[in-house]
Short mmCIF file of C-alpha atoms and ligand atoms in Angstrom, two decimals:
data_model
loop_
_atom_site.label_atom_id
_atom_site.label_comp_id
_atom_site.label_asym_id
_atom_site.label_seq_id
_atom_site.Cartn_x
_atom_site.Cartn_y
_atom_site.Cartn_z
CA MET N 1 -41.28 8.81 0.08
CA LEU N 2 -39.31 9.54 3.32
CA LYS N 3 -41.46 7.29 5.38
CA LEU N 4 -40.96 4.50 2.80
CA ILE N 5 -37.20 4.68 3.01
CA LEU N 6 -37.49 4.94 6.81
CA VAL N 7 -39.38 1.68 6.91
CA ALA N 8 -36.96 0.15 4.43
CA MET N 9 -33.92 1.17 6.58
CA VAL N 10 -35.42 -0.37 9.74
CA PHE N 11 -36.19 -3.49 7.95
CA VAL N 12 -32.78 -3.84 6.64
CA ALA N 13 -31.19 -3.11 10.11
CA VAL N 14 -33.33 -6.02 11.43
CA VAL N 15 -32.57 -8.45 8.63
CA HIS N 16 -28.82 -7.84 8.38
CA ALA N 17 -27.71 -8.15 11.90
CA ASP N 18 -24.08 -8.91 10.86
CA THR N 19 -23.44 -5.66 9.10
CA ASN N 20 -19.85 -4.58 8.95
CA SER N 21 -19.54 -0.86 9.45
CA CYS N 22 -16.93 1.72 9.58
CA ILE N 23 -18.37 4.98 10.92
CA MET N 24 -17.05 8.71 11.21
CA ARG N 25 -18.93 11.03 13.50
CA ARG N 26 -18.31 14.55 14.61
CA GLY N 27 -15.69 15.19 11.90
CA LYS N 28 -13.03 13.17 13.68
CA LYS N 29 -14.21 10.14 15.56
CA MET N 30 -13.86 6.96 13.64
CA ARG N 31 -15.11 3.56 14.63
CA THR N 32 -13.28 1.07 12.42
CA PHE N 33 -14.52 -2.33 11.21
CA SER N 34 -13.18 -3.80 14.38
CA ASN N 35 -14.98 -1.14 16.42
CA THR N 36 -11.64 0.38 17.46
CA LYS N 37 -11.84 4.23 17.97
CA GLU N 38 -9.54 6.24 15.82
CA ARG N 39 -9.11 10.00 15.80
CA ILE N 40 -8.78 11.50 12.41
CA LYS N 41 -7.21 14.95 12.60
CA PHE N 42 -5.65 16.26 9.53
CA PRO N 43 -7.13 18.55 6.92
CA CYS N 44 -6.64 16.33 3.79
CA LYS N 45 -7.92 13.26 1.91
CA TYR N 46 -7.36 9.67 3.04
CA ASN N 47 -8.41 6.16 2.08
CA ALA N 48 -11.06 5.14 4.70
CA VAL N 49 -11.97 2.19 2.59
CA ARG N 50 -9.91 0.91 -0.35
CA ASP N 51 -10.72 -1.87 -2.70
CA THR N 52 -12.75 -3.74 -0.01
CA VAL N 53 -14.92 -6.60 -1.34
CA CYS N 54 -18.46 -6.15 -0.46
CA GLY N 55 -21.00 -8.44 -2.29
CA SER N 56 -20.61 -8.12 -5.94
CA TYR N 57 -18.24 -5.02 -5.75
CA LYS N 58 -14.88 -3.69 -4.69
CA VAL N 59 -15.54 -0.42 -2.76
CA THR N 60 -13.30 2.70 -2.22
CA VAL N 61 -14.29 5.42 0.05
CA THR N 62 -12.04 8.57 0.29
CA PRO N 63 -13.22 11.33 2.61
CA GLY N 64 -11.75 14.81 2.58
CA ASN N 65 -11.23 16.56 5.83
CA ALA N 66 -11.30 20.18 6.51
CA ILE N 67 -10.71 22.40 9.52
CA GLU N 68 -13.92 24.34 10.15
CA ALA N 69 -13.39 28.04 9.57
CA ASP N 70 -15.17 29.52 12.47
CA LYS N 71 -13.52 30.33 15.70
CA ASN N 72 -14.01 26.77 17.01
CA LYS N 73 -11.61 25.15 14.63
CA ARG N 74 -13.17 21.73 14.53
CA TYR N 75 -12.79 19.10 11.95
CA ILE N 76 -15.57 18.43 9.42
CA VAL N 77 -15.89 16.00 6.49
CA LYS N 78 -15.99 18.27 3.47
CA THR N 79 -15.81 16.03 0.54
CA MET N 80 -16.55 12.26 -0.29
CA PHE N 81 -15.20 10.34 -3.13
CA VAL N 82 -16.76 6.86 -3.77
CA GLY N 83 -15.39 4.41 -6.35
CA VAL N 84 -16.84 0.88 -7.06
CA GLU N 85 -15.79 -1.86 -9.34
CA ARG N 86 -18.11 -4.70 -10.24
CA ILE N 87 -16.15 -7.89 -9.71
CA SER N 88 -17.86 -9.81 -12.38
CA ASP N 89 -16.87 -7.69 -15.34
CA GLY N 90 -14.43 -5.04 -13.93
CA MET N 91 -16.86 -2.20 -14.93
CA LYS N 92 -16.58 0.97 -12.62
CA TRP N 93 -18.45 3.92 -11.33
CA GLU N 94 -16.72 6.77 -9.57
CA GLY N 95 -18.56 9.75 -8.07
CA ARG N 96 -18.00 12.60 -5.68
CA SER N 97 -19.95 14.59 -3.24
CA ASP N 98 -19.42 17.54 -1.04
CA LEU N 99 -21.36 19.71 1.32
CA LYS N 100 -22.84 21.83 -1.35
CA ILE N 101 -23.85 18.96 -3.67
CA ALA N 102 -25.37 17.09 -0.85
CA LYS N 103 -27.30 20.23 0.43
CA LYS N 104 -28.72 20.89 -3.04
CA PHE N 105 -29.91 17.26 -3.33
CA LEU N 106 -31.54 17.60 0.10
CA ASP N 107 -33.19 21.04 -1.04
CA GLY N 108 -34.57 19.45 -4.21
CA SER N 109 -32.48 21.35 -6.54
CA LYS N 110 -30.28 18.42 -7.77
CA ASP N 111 -31.44 14.84 -8.38
CA ALA N 112 -28.46 12.99 -7.09
CA PRO N 113 -26.36 13.51 -4.07
CA PHE N 114 -23.23 12.40 -5.87
CA ASN N 115 -21.81 13.60 -9.12
CA LYS N 116 -20.61 10.99 -11.34
CA LYS N 117 -17.00 11.54 -12.31
CA ASP N 118 -15.87 8.39 -14.21
CA GLY N 119 -16.68 4.76 -15.11
CA ALA N 120 -18.83 2.86 -17.68
CA LEU N 121 -21.54 2.04 -15.04
CA GLU N 122 -24.27 4.58 -14.83
CA THR N 123 -25.21 5.91 -11.34
CA THR N 124 -28.72 4.39 -11.69
CA ASP N 125 -27.32 1.00 -12.67
CA VAL N 126 -25.64 0.65 -9.30
CA PHE N 127 -27.39 2.77 -6.72
CA ASN N 128 -30.55 4.18 -5.32
CA PHE N 129 -30.13 7.28 -3.27
CA GLY N 130 -31.84 9.39 -0.78
CA PRO N 131 -31.77 11.07 2.48
CA THR N 132 -31.45 8.43 5.22
CA THR N 133 -33.56 8.37 8.24
CA GLU N 134 -32.04 11.74 9.06
CA ASP N 135 -32.72 14.73 7.02
CA ASP N 136 -29.14 16.05 7.16
CA GLU N 137 -27.43 12.94 5.58
CA VAL N 138 -27.43 11.60 2.10
CA SER N 139 -26.64 8.25 0.94
CA LEU N 140 -25.80 5.88 -1.93
CA ILE N 141 -27.53 2.58 -1.59
CA GLU N 142 -26.38 -0.36 -3.66
CA LYS N 143 -29.50 -1.65 -5.56
CA ASN N 144 -29.57 -5.08 -3.98
CA ASN N 145 -28.67 -3.57 -0.70
CA GLU N 146 -25.27 -5.05 -0.50
CA PHE N 147 -23.77 -1.85 0.95
CA GLU N 148 -24.44 1.72 1.49
CA VAL N 149 -22.36 4.91 1.78
CA VAL N 150 -23.88 7.63 3.92
CA PHE N 151 -22.41 11.15 3.88
CA GLY N 152 -23.44 13.33 6.83
CA LEU N 153 -23.64 17.16 6.49
CA TYR N 154 -22.17 19.72 8.66
CA MET N 155 -24.79 21.99 10.17
CA PRO N 156 -23.44 25.51 10.90
CA GLY N 157 -24.57 26.44 14.40
CA ASP N 158 -24.99 22.98 15.52
CA THR N 159 -22.79 23.06 18.55
CA TRP N 160 -21.56 19.46 18.24
CA HIS N 161 -21.79 19.16 14.40
CA ARG N 162 -22.34 15.50 15.13
CA ARG N 163 -23.38 14.35 11.83
CA SER N 164 -20.38 15.61 9.92
CA GLY N 165 -18.95 12.28 8.87
CA PHE N 166 -19.77 9.16 6.90
CA GLN N 167 -20.65 5.61 7.10
CA PHE N 168 -19.82 2.53 5.03
CA ASN N 169 -22.14 -0.41 5.88
CA CYS N 170 -21.57 -3.73 4.12
CA HIS N 171 -24.59 -6.01 4.51
CA SER N 172 -23.17 -8.88 2.35
CA ALA N 173 -21.85 -11.96 3.81
CA ASN N 174 -19.26 -11.57 1.21
CA PHE N 175 -17.06 -9.07 3.01
CA GLN N 176 -13.33 -8.96 2.47
CA PRO N 177 -11.80 -5.86 3.84
CA SER N 178 -8.34 -4.57 2.76
CA GLY N 179 -5.89 -4.40 5.62
CA TYR N 180 -4.53 -1.43 7.60
CA PRO N 181 -2.69 0.87 6.66
CA ASP N 182 -4.12 0.49 3.04
CA GLN N 183 -7.40 1.50 4.67
CA ILE N 184 -7.86 3.36 7.82
CA CYS N 185 -11.05 1.44 8.43
CA GLY N 186 -8.86 -1.75 8.93
CA ASN N 187 -9.40 -5.25 8.21
CA GLY N 188 -11.79 -5.91 11.17
CA THR N 189 -8.95 -7.07 13.58
CA LYS N 190 -8.75 -5.40 16.78
CA ASP N 191 -5.13 -4.78 17.35
CA GLU N 192 -4.20 -4.23 13.76
CA VAL N 193 -2.52 -0.72 14.48
CA ALA N 194 -0.54 -2.15 17.37
CA THR N 195 0.61 -5.10 15.06
CA PHE N 196 1.56 -2.56 12.44
CA LYS N 197 3.45 -0.38 14.64
CA LYS N 198 5.32 -3.34 16.22
CA ALA N 199 6.18 -4.67 12.69
CA ASN N 200 7.43 -1.42 11.58
CA ASP N 201 9.16 -0.33 14.86
CA MET N 202 7.05 2.68 15.32
CA LYS N 203 6.50 3.11 19.03
CA ASP N 204 4.67 6.37 18.84
CA SER N 205 1.21 7.82 19.12
CA ARG N 206 -1.50 6.49 16.83
CA GLN N 207 -1.90 10.13 15.47
CA ALA N 208 1.67 10.15 14.28
CA VAL N 209 1.32 6.72 12.70
CA LEU N 210 -1.77 7.78 10.93
CA PHE N 211 -0.18 10.94 9.80
CA HIS N 212 2.88 9.00 8.31
CA GLN N 213 0.59 6.52 6.55
CA VAL N 214 -1.68 8.93 5.01
CA PHE N 215 1.09 11.12 3.62
CA THR N 216 3.18 8.29 2.46
CA ASN N 217 0.36 6.36 0.91
CA MET N 218 0.53 7.09 -2.80
CA GLY N 219 -2.99 5.64 -3.35
CA VAL N 220 -4.49 9.06 -2.37
CA VAL N 221 -4.19 11.99 -4.73
CA GLN N 222 -4.44 15.13 -2.56
CA THR N 223 -6.12 17.98 -4.10
CA ASN N 224 -5.39 20.83 -1.69
CA SER N 225 -1.97 22.22 -2.56
CA ASP N 226 -0.66 22.01 1.02
CA CYS N 227 -1.80 18.48 1.37
CA LEU N 228 -0.26 17.64 -2.05
CA THR N 229 3.08 19.18 -1.07
CA THR N 230 3.05 17.54 2.31
CA SER N 231 2.54 14.17 0.68
CA ARG N 232 5.10 14.63 -2.04
CA THR N 233 7.74 15.77 0.52
CA MET N 234 7.01 12.93 2.85
CA SER N 235 7.02 10.34 -0.05
CA ASN N 236 10.00 11.48 -2.10
CA LYS N 237 12.15 14.28 -0.36
CA CYS N 238 12.49 13.17 3.21
CA ASP N 239 15.49 10.91 3.19
CA GLY N 240 14.73 8.65 6.28
CA LYS N 241 13.12 11.52 8.29
CA GLU N 242 9.52 10.66 7.44
CA PHE N 243 8.62 9.28 10.78
CA GLU N 244 10.33 12.10 12.54
CA ALA N 245 8.36 14.65 10.48
CA ALA N 246 5.12 12.77 11.33
CA GLN N 247 5.82 12.72 15.10
CA GLN N 248 6.68 16.54 15.01
CA CYS N 249 4.18 17.73 12.59
CA TRP N 250 0.98 15.94 13.20
CA GLN N 251 0.47 18.21 16.25
CA VAL N 252 0.11 21.29 14.05
CA VAL N 253 -3.14 20.17 12.79
CA GLY N 254 -3.99 17.49 15.38
CA LYS N 255 -3.81 19.67 18.42
CA LYS N 256 -6.22 22.57 18.93
CA ARG N 257 -3.71 24.69 20.64
CA PHE N 258 -1.53 24.76 17.65
CA HIS N 259 -4.12 25.19 14.79
CA ARG N 260 -5.85 27.82 16.85
CA CYS N 261 -2.63 29.65 17.57
CA VAL N 262 -1.56 29.60 13.89
CA THR N 263 -4.91 31.04 12.99
CA LYS N 264 -4.61 33.77 15.43
CA ASN N 265 -1.46 34.70 13.76
CA LEU N 266 -3.61 35.09 10.67
CA GLU N 267 -1.84 32.18 9.07
CA VAL N 268 -3.15 28.86 7.73
CA PRO N 269 -2.81 25.57 9.68
CA GLU N 270 -2.65 23.52 6.50
CA SER N 271 0.42 25.50 5.39
CA ALA N 272 2.01 25.29 8.84
CA MET N 273 1.60 21.52 8.53
CA ARG N 274 3.34 21.61 5.19
CA HIS N 275 6.10 23.94 6.27
CA CYS N 276 6.81 21.79 9.41
CA VAL N 277 7.17 18.73 7.08
CA GLU N 278 9.32 20.54 4.57
CA TYR N 279 11.59 21.74 7.47
CA VAL N 280 12.05 18.40 9.10
CA CYS N 281 12.56 16.56 5.85
CA SER N 282 15.28 18.95 4.85
CA ASN N 283 17.04 17.83 8.01
CA TYR N 284 16.26 21.35 9.57
CA THR N 285 18.27 23.20 6.82
CA ASP N 286 15.57 24.66 4.52
CA LEU N 287 15.48 28.39 5.22
CA ASN N 288 12.23 29.16 3.29
CA SER N 289 10.13 26.65 5.49
CA CYS N 290 12.12 27.87 8.67
CA HIS N 291 11.01 31.38 8.02
CA ALA N 292 7.41 30.54 7.15
CA LEU N 293 7.13 28.44 10.42
CA SER N 294 8.45 31.38 12.48
CA ASP N 295 5.63 33.43 11.24
CA GLU N 296 3.04 30.52 11.77
CA LEU N 297 4.23 29.55 15.24
CA ASP N 298 5.14 32.94 16.73
CA GLY N 299 3.65 33.11 20.29
CA CYS N 300 2.45 29.52 20.26
CA GLN N 301 3.42 26.86 22.70
CA GLU N 302 6.65 24.83 22.14
CA LEU N 303 6.21 22.44 19.38
CA GLY N 304 8.57 19.41 20.04
CA ASP N 305 12.11 20.27 18.99
CA ILE N 306 10.90 22.39 16.17
CA SER N 307 10.40 25.75 18.01
CA MET N 308 13.86 25.74 19.41
CA LYS N 309 15.35 24.80 16.03
CA VAL N 310 13.51 27.60 14.31
CA LYS N 311 14.62 30.08 16.86
CA LYS N 312 18.24 29.05 16.47
CA HIS N 313 18.37 28.65 12.73
CA CYS N 314 16.34 31.59 11.36
CA ALA N 315 14.20 33.54 13.92
CA PRO N 316 15.97 34.64 17.11
CA ASP N 317 12.93 36.70 17.85
CA LEU N 318 10.54 33.78 17.85
CA ALA N 319 8.26 34.02 20.97
CA ILE N 320 7.50 30.62 22.54
CA LYS N 321 4.59 30.51 25.07
CA SER N 322 5.45 28.57 28.15
C1 NAG F 1 -5.76 -8.25 9.70
O1 NAG F 1 -4.62 -7.64 9.95
C2 NAG F 1 -3.88 -8.23 11.08
C3 NAG F 1 -2.65 -7.30 11.29
O2 NAG F 1 -1.96 -6.83 10.22
C4 NAG F 1 -3.40 -9.63 10.73
O3 NAG F 1 -2.67 -10.13 11.82
C5 NAG F 1 -4.62 -10.53 10.45
O4 NAG F 1 -4.31 -11.77 9.95
C6 NAG F 1 -5.56 -9.78 9.37
N1 NAG F 1 -6.74 -10.41 9.28
C7 NAG F 1 -7.36 -10.68 8.06
C8 NAG F 1 -8.64 -11.43 8.22
O5 NAG F 1 -6.85 -10.62 7.00
C1 NAG F 2 21.20 15.93 9.66
O1 NAG F 2 21.93 16.92 10.33
C2 NAG F 2 22.62 16.47 11.35
C3 NAG F 2 23.23 17.77 12.19
O2 NAG F 2 23.40 18.81 11.41
C4 NAG F 2 23.82 15.75 10.78
O3 NAG F 2 24.67 15.20 11.88
C5 NAG F 2 23.21 14.47 10.08
O4 NAG F 2 24.24 13.74 9.41
C6 NAG F 2 22.18 14.93 8.98
N1 NAG F 2 21.44 13.85 8.46
C7 NAG F 2 21.37 13.70 7.18
C8 NAG F 2 20.57 12.46 6.70
O5 NAG F 2 21.74 14.58 6.38
#
C-alpha cells in the first residue's frame, strides 16, 4: 500500500511540474505561493489559504499554531482545518485534524486522518487519504489529484521537529489564489507584502504586519481564549491603536527571549500577548492588564515602550533586564 502511494506520488510530481505550493516547515517557516519566505510566530489560528480556486474547488486551509511546551519553546502546527466548496454546485466539506487524530490514523486506530465537521459532501466523495512518502505526515488528496493538503506531525525528541507543518499543493491549471492579506500564502506575486505595507502606510516589520492582519481578520474564528480576546480587542476595542499594539506585542510571542522569560515566571506567553494588546489598546490606561503584564514580564528584557509604561503606571518594582 505504502509503496503504491509512493509510486503514485513520484508520478504526480513528474507529471505536474507546474504545481503551486504553499509550504510550512519546522513550525514557523513558510514558503508562500510566490516562494517568498515568511515567519509565522504566533500561537493562534490563521488563514494560510482562503477561498482559493484550485481545479473544481474553492479551498480554505486554516492551521492552528502552538508554542511547544518543553523547555525549547518552539513553534509547532497543532491543528489543521480544511474546507472545500465544489464550484459546480456549491456543496461543501469541512474537516479538522490535529496531532492526536493524525497519530491515531498513522497507528491504524482511526480510518481517516481528518474528522469531518460539516458539509453535504462525504469525505470519500472528495478525498483519498494516506500517509505521504513520509511516515510522519498525513494527507488529503483530492480524488482527481487536483490538489492535496499535507499535515506534518511534530515528533517529540526530534531536535528539529522539521516536519511540523503543512503543505497545500495545487496541481490544476485552474489556480486562482486569493490575495494577501486574506490569505497569508499570498497570490503568487513576489512583493505582495511590500505592496500591501506601502498601500497601508505600514513601514514596520513583516512580523508586526502579519500580527496585525491575523488579529484584525474576522474570517478566522479563534478557539484559544487568549487568541479570541486578542482578536476581539484588536478588532473592536483598539481605537486607532491596532498597529501600535501589533508593533509592540508581536514580540512577546515572536521572540524567544520574551516567551521564554514569561514561561520562566510561570506565566503563559499567550496570556502575556493578550494583556499586552489590551494594555496598548486601552491607550495604556487599563490597570488589570498592566498588573498582569507586570507579573508576566518581570525580570525580562525591555519590551518596546511597554516595560517603562508598566513600571510607571502600576508596578514600580518591575525588574527590567538590561
Ligand atoms: C497580487 O497582489 C499584488 C499586490 O497586492 C497585486 O499587485 C497583483 O496584481 C496581484 N496579482 C494577481 C494575479 O491577482
Ligand atoms: C492616549 O493618551 C495620551 C496621553 O495620556 C493622550 O494624549 C491621547 O489623547 C490619548 N489617545 C486617545 C485616543 O485617547
